[in-house]
XYZ file of C-alpha atoms in Angstrom:
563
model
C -42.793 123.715 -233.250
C -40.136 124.864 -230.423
C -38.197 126.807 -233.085
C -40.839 129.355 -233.230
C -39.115 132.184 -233.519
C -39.522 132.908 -237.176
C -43.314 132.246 -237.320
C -45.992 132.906 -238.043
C -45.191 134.970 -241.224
C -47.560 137.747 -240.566
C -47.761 141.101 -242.331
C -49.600 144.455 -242.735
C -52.593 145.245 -244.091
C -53.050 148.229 -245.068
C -56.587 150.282 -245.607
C -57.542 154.195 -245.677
C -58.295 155.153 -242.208
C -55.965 152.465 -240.582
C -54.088 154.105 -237.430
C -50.582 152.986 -237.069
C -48.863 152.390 -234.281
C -45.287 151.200 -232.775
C -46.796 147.621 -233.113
C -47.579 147.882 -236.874
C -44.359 149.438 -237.708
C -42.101 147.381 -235.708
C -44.186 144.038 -237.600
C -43.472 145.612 -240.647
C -39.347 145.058 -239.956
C -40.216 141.842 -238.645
C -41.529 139.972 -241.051
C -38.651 141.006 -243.566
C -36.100 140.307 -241.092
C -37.366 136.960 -240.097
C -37.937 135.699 -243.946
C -34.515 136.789 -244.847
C -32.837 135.181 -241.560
C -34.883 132.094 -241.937
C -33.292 131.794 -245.708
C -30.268 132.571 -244.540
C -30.327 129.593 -241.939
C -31.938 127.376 -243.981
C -29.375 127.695 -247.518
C -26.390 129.152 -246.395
C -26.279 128.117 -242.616
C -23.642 129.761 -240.470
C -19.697 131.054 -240.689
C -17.175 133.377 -242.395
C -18.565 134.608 -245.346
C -16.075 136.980 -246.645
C -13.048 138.571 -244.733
C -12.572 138.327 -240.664
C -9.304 137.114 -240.953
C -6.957 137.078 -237.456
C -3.687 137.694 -237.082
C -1.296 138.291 -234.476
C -0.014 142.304 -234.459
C 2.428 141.901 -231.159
C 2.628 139.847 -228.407
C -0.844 140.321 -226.924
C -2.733 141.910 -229.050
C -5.061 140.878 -232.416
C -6.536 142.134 -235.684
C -9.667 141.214 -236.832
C -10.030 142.535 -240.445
C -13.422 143.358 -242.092
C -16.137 141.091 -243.374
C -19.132 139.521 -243.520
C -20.840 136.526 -241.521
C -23.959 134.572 -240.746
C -24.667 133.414 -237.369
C -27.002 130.264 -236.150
C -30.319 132.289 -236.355
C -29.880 133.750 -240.053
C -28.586 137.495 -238.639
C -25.974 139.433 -240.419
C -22.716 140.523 -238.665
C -21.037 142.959 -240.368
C -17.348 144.379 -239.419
C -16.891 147.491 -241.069
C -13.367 148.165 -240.497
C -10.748 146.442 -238.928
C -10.177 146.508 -234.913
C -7.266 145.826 -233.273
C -8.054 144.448 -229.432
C -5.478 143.420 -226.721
C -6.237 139.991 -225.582
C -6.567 141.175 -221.656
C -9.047 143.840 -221.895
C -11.645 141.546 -224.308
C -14.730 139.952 -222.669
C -14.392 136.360 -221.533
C -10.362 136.462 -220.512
C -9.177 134.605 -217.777
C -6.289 136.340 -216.240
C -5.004 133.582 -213.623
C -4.307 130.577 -216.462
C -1.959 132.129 -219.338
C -0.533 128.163 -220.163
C -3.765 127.390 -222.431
C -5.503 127.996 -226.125
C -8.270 130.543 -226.191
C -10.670 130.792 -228.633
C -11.873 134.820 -230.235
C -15.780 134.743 -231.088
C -17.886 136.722 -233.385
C -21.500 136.997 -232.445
C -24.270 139.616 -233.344
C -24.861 142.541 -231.475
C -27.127 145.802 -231.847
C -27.482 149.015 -230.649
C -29.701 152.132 -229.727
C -28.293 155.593 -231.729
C -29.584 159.196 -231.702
C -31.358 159.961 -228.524
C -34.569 162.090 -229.503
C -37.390 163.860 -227.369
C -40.107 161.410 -226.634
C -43.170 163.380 -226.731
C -45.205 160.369 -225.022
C -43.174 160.665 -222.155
C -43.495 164.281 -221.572
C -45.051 163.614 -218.179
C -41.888 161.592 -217.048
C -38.856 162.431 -215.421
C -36.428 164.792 -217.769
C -33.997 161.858 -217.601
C -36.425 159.574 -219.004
C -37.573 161.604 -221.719
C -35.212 160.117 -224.600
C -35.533 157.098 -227.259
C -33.441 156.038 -229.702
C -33.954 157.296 -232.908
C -32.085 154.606 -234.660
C -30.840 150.811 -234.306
C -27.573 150.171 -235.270
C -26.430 146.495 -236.155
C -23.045 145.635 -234.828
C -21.198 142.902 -233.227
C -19.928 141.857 -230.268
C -15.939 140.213 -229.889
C -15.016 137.840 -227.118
C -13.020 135.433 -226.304
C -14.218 131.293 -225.384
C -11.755 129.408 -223.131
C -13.148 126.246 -223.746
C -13.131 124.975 -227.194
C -16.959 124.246 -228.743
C -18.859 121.152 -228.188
C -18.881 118.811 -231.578
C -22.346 119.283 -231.471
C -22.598 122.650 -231.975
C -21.874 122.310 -235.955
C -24.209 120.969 -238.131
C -22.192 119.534 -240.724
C -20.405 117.462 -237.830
C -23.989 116.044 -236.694
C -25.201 115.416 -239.614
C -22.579 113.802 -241.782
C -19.854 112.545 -239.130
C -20.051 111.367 -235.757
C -17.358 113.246 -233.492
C -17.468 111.790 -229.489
C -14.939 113.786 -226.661
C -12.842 110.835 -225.139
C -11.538 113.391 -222.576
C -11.354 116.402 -221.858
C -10.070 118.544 -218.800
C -9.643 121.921 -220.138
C -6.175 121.523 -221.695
C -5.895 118.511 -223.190
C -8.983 117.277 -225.118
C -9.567 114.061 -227.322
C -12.082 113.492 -229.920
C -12.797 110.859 -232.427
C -14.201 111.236 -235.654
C -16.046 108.219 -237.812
C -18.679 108.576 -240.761
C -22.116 107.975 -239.869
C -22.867 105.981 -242.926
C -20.911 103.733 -244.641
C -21.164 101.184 -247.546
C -20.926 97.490 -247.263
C -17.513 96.160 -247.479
C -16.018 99.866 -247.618
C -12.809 100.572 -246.815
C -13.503 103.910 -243.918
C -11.041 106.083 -242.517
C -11.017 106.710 -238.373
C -9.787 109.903 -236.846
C -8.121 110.384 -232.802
C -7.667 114.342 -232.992
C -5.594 115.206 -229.643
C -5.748 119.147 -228.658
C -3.517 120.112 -226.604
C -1.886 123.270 -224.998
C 1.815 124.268 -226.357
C 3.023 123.661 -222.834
C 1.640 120.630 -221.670
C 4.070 117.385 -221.526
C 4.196 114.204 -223.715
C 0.976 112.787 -223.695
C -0.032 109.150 -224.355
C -3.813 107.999 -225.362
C -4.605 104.033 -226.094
C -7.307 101.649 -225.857
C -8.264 98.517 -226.900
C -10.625 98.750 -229.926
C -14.173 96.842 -230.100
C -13.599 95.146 -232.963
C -17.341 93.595 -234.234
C -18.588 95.000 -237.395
C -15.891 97.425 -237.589
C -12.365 95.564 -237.335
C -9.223 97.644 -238.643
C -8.381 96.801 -242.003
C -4.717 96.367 -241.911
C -2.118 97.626 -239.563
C -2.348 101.255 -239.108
C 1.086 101.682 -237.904
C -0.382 103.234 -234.476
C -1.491 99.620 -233.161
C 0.416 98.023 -229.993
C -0.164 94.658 -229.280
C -4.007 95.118 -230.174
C -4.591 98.654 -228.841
C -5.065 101.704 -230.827
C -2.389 103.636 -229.242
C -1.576 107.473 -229.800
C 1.740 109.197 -228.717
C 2.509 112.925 -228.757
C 5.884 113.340 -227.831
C 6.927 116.763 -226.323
C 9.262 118.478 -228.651
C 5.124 118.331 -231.217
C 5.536 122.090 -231.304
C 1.728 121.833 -232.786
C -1.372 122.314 -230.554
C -3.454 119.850 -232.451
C -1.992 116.506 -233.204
C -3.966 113.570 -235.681
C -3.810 110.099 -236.219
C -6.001 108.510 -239.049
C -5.959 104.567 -239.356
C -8.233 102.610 -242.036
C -11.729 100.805 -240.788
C -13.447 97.918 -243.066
C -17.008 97.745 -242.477
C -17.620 93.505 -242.568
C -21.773 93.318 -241.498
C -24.277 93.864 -244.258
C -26.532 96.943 -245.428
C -29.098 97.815 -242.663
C -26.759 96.670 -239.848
C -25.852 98.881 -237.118
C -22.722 98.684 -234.881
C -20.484 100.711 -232.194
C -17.224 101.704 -233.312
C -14.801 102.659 -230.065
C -13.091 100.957 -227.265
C -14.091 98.219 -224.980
C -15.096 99.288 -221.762
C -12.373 100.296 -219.021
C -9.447 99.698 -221.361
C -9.296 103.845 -222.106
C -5.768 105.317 -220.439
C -4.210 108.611 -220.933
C -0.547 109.557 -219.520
C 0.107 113.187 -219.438
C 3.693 113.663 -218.271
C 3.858 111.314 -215.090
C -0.129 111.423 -214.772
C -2.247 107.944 -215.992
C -5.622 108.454 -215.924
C -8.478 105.736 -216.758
C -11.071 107.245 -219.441
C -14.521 106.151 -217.577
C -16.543 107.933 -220.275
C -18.254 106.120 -222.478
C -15.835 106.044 -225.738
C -18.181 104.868 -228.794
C -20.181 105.774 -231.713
C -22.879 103.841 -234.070
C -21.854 103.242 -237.803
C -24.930 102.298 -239.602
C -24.037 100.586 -243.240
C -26.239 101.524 -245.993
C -26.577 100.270 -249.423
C -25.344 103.771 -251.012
C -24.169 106.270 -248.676
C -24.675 109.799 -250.782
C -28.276 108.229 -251.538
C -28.582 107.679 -247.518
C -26.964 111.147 -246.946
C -29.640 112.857 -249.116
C -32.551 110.538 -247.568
C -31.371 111.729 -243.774
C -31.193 115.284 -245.149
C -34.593 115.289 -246.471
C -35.864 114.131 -243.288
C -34.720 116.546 -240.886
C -37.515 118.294 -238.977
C -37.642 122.351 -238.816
C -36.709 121.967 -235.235
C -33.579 120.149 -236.261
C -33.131 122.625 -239.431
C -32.960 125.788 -237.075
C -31.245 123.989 -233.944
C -29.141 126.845 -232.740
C -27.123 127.089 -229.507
C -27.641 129.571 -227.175
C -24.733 132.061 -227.774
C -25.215 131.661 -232.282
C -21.406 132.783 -232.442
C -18.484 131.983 -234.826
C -15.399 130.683 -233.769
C -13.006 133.190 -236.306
C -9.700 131.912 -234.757
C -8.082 129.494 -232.305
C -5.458 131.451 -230.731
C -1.976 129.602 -229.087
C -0.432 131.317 -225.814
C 2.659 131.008 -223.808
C 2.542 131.560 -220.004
C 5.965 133.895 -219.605
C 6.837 134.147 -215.976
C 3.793 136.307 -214.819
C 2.297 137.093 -218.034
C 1.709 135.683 -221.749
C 2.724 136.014 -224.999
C 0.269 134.867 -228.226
C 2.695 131.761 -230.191
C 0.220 132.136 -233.160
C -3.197 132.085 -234.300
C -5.043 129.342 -236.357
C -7.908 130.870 -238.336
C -11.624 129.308 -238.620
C -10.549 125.963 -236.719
C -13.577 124.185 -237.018
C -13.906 125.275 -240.725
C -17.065 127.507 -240.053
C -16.415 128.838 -243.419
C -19.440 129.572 -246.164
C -18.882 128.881 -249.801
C -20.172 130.520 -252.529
C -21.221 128.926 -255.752
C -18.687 129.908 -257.619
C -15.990 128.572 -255.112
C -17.671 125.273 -255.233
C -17.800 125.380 -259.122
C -13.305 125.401 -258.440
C -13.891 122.722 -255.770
C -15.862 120.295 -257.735
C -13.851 120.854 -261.278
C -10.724 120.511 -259.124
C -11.509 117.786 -256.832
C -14.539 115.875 -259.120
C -16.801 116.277 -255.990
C -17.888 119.080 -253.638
C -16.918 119.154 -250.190
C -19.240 117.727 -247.656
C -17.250 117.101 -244.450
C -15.944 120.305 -242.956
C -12.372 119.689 -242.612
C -12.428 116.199 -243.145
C -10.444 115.101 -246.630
C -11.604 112.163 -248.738
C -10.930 108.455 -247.889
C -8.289 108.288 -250.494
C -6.509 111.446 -252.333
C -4.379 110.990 -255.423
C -1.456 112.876 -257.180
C 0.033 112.165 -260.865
C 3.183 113.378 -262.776
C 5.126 112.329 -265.438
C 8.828 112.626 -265.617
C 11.087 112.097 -268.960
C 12.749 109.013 -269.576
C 15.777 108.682 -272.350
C 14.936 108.183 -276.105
C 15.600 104.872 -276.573
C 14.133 103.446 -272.986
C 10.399 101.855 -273.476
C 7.743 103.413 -271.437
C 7.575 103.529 -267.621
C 3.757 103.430 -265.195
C 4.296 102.985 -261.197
C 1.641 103.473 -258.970
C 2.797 104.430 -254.889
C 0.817 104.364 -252.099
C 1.102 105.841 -248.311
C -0.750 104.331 -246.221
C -1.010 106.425 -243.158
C -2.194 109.506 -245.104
C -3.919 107.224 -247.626
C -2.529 108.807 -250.971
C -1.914 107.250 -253.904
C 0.864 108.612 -256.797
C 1.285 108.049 -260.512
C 3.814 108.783 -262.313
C 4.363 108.271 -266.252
C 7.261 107.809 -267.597
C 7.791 108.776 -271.034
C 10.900 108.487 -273.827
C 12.112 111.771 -275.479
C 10.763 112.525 -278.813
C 13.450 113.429 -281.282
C 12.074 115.408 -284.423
C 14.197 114.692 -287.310
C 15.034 118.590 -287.553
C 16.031 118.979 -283.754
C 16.575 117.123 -280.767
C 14.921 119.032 -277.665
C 14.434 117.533 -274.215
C 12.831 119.474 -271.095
C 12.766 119.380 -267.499
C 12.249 121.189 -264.409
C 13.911 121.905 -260.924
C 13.275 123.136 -257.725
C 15.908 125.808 -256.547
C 16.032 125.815 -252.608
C 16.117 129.777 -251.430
C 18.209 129.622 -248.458
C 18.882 131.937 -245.811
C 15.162 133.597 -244.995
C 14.821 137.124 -244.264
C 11.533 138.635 -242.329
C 9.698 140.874 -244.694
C 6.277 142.847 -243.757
C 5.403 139.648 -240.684
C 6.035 137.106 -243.345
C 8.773 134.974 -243.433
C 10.706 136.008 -247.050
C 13.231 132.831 -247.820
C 14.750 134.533 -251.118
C 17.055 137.940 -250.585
C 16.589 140.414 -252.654
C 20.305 140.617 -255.173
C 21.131 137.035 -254.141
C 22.333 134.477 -256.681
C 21.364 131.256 -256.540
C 22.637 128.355 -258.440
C 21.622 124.737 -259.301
C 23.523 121.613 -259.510
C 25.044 120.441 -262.995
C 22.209 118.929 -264.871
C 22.148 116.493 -267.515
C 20.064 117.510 -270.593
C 20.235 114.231 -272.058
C 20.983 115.277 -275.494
C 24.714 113.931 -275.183
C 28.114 115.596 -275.944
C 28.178 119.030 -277.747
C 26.376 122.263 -277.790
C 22.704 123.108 -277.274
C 20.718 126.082 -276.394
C 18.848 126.411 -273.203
C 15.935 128.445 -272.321
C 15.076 128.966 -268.949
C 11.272 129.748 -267.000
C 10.011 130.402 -263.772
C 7.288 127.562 -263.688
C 4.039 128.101 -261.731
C 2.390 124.557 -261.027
C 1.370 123.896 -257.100
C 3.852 125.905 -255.801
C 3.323 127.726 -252.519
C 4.230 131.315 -253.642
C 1.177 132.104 -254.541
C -2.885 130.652 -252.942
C -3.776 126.660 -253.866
C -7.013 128.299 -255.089
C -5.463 130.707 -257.795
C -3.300 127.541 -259.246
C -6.381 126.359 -261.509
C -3.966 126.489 -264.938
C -0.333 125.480 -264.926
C 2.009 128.613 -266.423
C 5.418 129.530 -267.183
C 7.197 132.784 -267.377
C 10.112 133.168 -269.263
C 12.126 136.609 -269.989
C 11.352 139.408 -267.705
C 8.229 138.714 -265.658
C 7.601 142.148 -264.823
C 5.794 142.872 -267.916
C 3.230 141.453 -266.261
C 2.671 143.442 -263.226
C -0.382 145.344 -262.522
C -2.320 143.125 -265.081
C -4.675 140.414 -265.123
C -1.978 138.016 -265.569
C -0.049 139.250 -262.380
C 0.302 136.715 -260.096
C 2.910 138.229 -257.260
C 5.856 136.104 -259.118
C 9.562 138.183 -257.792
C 11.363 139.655 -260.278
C 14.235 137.239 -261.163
C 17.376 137.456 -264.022
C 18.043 133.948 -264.682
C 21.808 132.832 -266.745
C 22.585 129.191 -268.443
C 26.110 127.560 -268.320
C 26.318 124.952 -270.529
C 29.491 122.337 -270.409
C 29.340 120.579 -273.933
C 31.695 117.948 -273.295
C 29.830 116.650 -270.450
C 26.372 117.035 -271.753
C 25.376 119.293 -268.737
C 24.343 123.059 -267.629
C 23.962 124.765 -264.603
C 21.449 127.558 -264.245
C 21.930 130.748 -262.274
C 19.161 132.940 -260.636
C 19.766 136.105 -259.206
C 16.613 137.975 -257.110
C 15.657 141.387 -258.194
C 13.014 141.253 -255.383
C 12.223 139.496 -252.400
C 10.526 135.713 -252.669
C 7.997 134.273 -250.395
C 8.546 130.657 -250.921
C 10.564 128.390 -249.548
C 12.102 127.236 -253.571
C 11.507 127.840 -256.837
C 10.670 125.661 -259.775
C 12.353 126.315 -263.245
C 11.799 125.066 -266.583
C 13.751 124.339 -268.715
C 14.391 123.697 -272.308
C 17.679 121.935 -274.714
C 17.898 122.494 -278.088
C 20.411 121.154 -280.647
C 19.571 120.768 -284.419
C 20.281 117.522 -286.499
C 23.138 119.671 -288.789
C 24.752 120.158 -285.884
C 24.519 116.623 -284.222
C 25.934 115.407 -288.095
C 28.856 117.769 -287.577
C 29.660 117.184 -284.198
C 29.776 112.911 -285.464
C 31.787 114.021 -288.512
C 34.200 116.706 -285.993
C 34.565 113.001 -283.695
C 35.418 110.654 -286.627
C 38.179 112.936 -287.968
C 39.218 113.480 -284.560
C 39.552 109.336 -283.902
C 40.779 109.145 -287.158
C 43.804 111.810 -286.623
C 44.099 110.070 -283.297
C 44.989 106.597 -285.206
C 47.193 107.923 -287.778
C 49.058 109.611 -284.755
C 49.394 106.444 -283.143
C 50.585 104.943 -286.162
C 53.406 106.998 -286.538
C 54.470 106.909 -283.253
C 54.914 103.188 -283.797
C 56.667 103.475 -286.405
């Protein structure tokens, strides 16, 4: 086996009289080391597993906080505490190209500590008298220019096929297909352009193979029969996707190539047009069941493939943007773990598959199809309401329910909710704050649906997929109402601002307005109230009873004026 490195597992044996030596002792840490590494590799593979994260502290210089990863062989890498490094003086910086992306890698690194007398080399010169006492395991930061090869991450080999269309060190293309697919399935293609923040409008088409993989409808980035990608200049973004749907037409145990026909490859970049010569295809095979297939391929890796490594074994912890600025750079901003070189733990993946109904399998590729739901209220007396919509270019489908009021025959409530924009955006600790603190903010009239007269509203501050707050904490829709600050420093805290919140209600028009007023900054772009109307049946019979008599004065009035 190539991948030897690991074996064979040999250890001590130990017997009175047995004379130790360096050798002994040193296969003594070796054959922990290499058992635990191999495990490692094998169960966990490699990435972030805790902390690490990037960000931007000025214009040249980044963070890197502390944390915990595994590299291609199985090692450890450890950060203790954070380091803050200027981009110029790390390893692996080119200073005569500032226009570009760079790329700041993690990789293990150890150390000799303590310098002690070496009695053994007594007889040597006094310089060369020393060892190291200790080895300290540490890492090593630098930064990549060029971006990874596809090939270097495992879940990208093994599940998906990703090919480079071109690439010429600023502007690089890849596509992105499944490896396996089901007969007659419906399969989703990817064209991922990367691109520099300063490079013009680029243009990427070709003329798709067709065969046993013809597009399934129009994917809205088709041009008379090409597959055709356009990044227009003002795409502040340095990444820019296309996804189009793929039917797979031949039958299980058929193979085909999914790609372009040869020579009809161009990319413009500004006034450049360049012919792609590479070859620009990957084989599909269809399968009868694709997770059986998946676990079947799996199953049938050899060791070699199981502990393929490249040479360097380091994690990509952040892609970061920069800006060439006359004779120097600035950093436009950082995009953490870009090729998803992330580790979850079991309990993350317990979320995951409760959340999502499966567990993730395809780095940063999504699902085929994603849905949403939500129900909104219709009026008592309208029947119920089911739509289904569907977007096609991100392949999503939305319910929504409609439902009527229900009236008790003590009280007549009806609820909503609404999202109140927070204009005007302040900068608080790097982040961008939109709400400022003792600023009122006030919704449109809305229409509780209850009719003429008065009602009682109650007010919350709703918690439901909002982006105040992480996607992953969002497991169990809640609502605050009164003063959310009881709250803080307990289990229930969730970083909600402090808010005082006021109803106006207009009974002749059957609306309110609701005022908000910040006590302390927000970081969200709105937020979403609930609320609640109220009115009791007494006072719905009085209010009839109050408009009778007043139509009835109003006739007796107009009787007498006639008279």
């Amino acid at each position: 086996m190539k991948k030897s490195r690991f074996f064979p597992f040999e250890r001590n044996r130990y017997f009175y009289g047995k004379l130790l030596t360096v050798r002994d002792f040193e296969s003594e840490q070796k054959y922990f080391n290499d058992k635990r590494r191999l495990l490692n590799r094998l169960l966990f593979g490699s990435g972030v597993v805790a902390g690490l994260q990037v960000v931007a502290v000025d214009d040249k210089s980044v963070s890197v906080q502390s944390g915990l990863a595994l590299d291609g062989l199985g090692r450890e890498i450890t950060v203790s505490s954070p380091v803050t490094l200027k981009l110029s003086m790390m390893e692996g910086f080119n200073n005569n190209d500032y226009a570009k992306n760079v790329y700041l890698c993690i990789a293990y690194d150890e150390k000799g500590k303590e310098p002690v007398h070496a009695v053994a080399n007594s007889s040597a010169r006094p310089d060369e008298i020393s060892e190291y006492n200790r080895v300290v395991e540490g890492y090593r930061l630098f930064i990549r220019e060029n971006a990874p090869e596809p090939a270097q991450f495992e879940w990208n080999e093994f599940a998906l096929a990703t090919a480079v269309l071109y690439d010429d060190g600023h502007v690089r293309v890849l596509q992105t297909v499944p490896r396996y697919v089901t007969e007659g399935e419906t399969f989703e293609a990817r064209l991922r352009v990367e691109k520099t923040l300063q490079t013009p409008p680029i243009t990427f088409e070709y003329e798709p193979l067709g065969g046993l993989f013809p597009l399934a409808e129009d994917p809205g980035c088709s041009t008379a029969g090409k597959i055709r990608v356009d990044v227009p200049a003002d795409n502040k973004s340095d990444d820019f996707v296309v996804r189009w749907p793929v039917r797979a037409a031949g039958s299980a145990g058929e193979k085909g190539d999914f790609g372009s026909k040869p020579g009809t490859a161009v990319i413009t970049i500004g006034d450049r047009r360049i012919q792609v010569e590479s070859a620009c295809s990957q084989t599909i095979e269809i399968v009868a069941d694709t997770e059986e297939k998946l676990w079947e391929a799996y199953a049938a890796r050899s060791m070699d493939e199981a502990l393929g490594s490249p040479a360097e074994p380091e994690v990509v912890l952040a892609k970061i943007s920069l800006l060439q600025m006359g004779p120097s750079y600035v950093i436009d901003h950082v995009t953490p773990l870009p090729f998803n070189e992330l580790i979850a733990n079991a309990p993350l993946l317990g979320i995951l598959a409760r959340r999502t109904g499966s567990l993730p399998g395809g780095g940063s590729e999504r699902a085929a199809f994603t849905a949403g739901a939500s129900v909104r209220q219709l009026e008592a007396d309208e029947p119920p309401q089911f739509s289904v919509g569907y977007q096609a270019d991100k392949g999503h489908f939305d319910f929504t329910l409609g439902l009527p009021q229900q009236r008790s025959a003590q009280e007549e409530i009806s609820s909503g909710v609404v999202d109140l924009p927070l204009a005007g955006g302040i900068v608080k600790s790097g982040m961008i704050s939109f709400g400022k603190q003792e600023r009122s903010y006030y919704t449109d009239e809305i229409s509780h649906g209850l009719g003429p007269g008065q009602v009682m509203v109650t007010v919350g501050l709703e918690v439901a997929d909002n982006d105040m707050i992480p996607d992953l904490l969002n497991v169990n829709e809640s609502v605050f109402y009164g003063a959310s600050d009881v709250f803080q420093g307990s289990d229930y805290d969730i970083g909600l601002p402090k808010v005082s919140v006021g109803t106006v209600v207009y009974p002749r028009r059957g609306t309110f307005r609701i005022g908000l007023k910040l006590l302390s900054p927000a970081e969200g772009a709105s937020l979403r109230l609930r609320w609640w109307a109220m009115r009791s049946s007494k006072d719905t019979a009085q209010q009839a009873a109050a408009a009778d008599l007043s139509s009835s004065e109003r006739e007796a009035a107009a009787g007498t004026d006639s008279k």
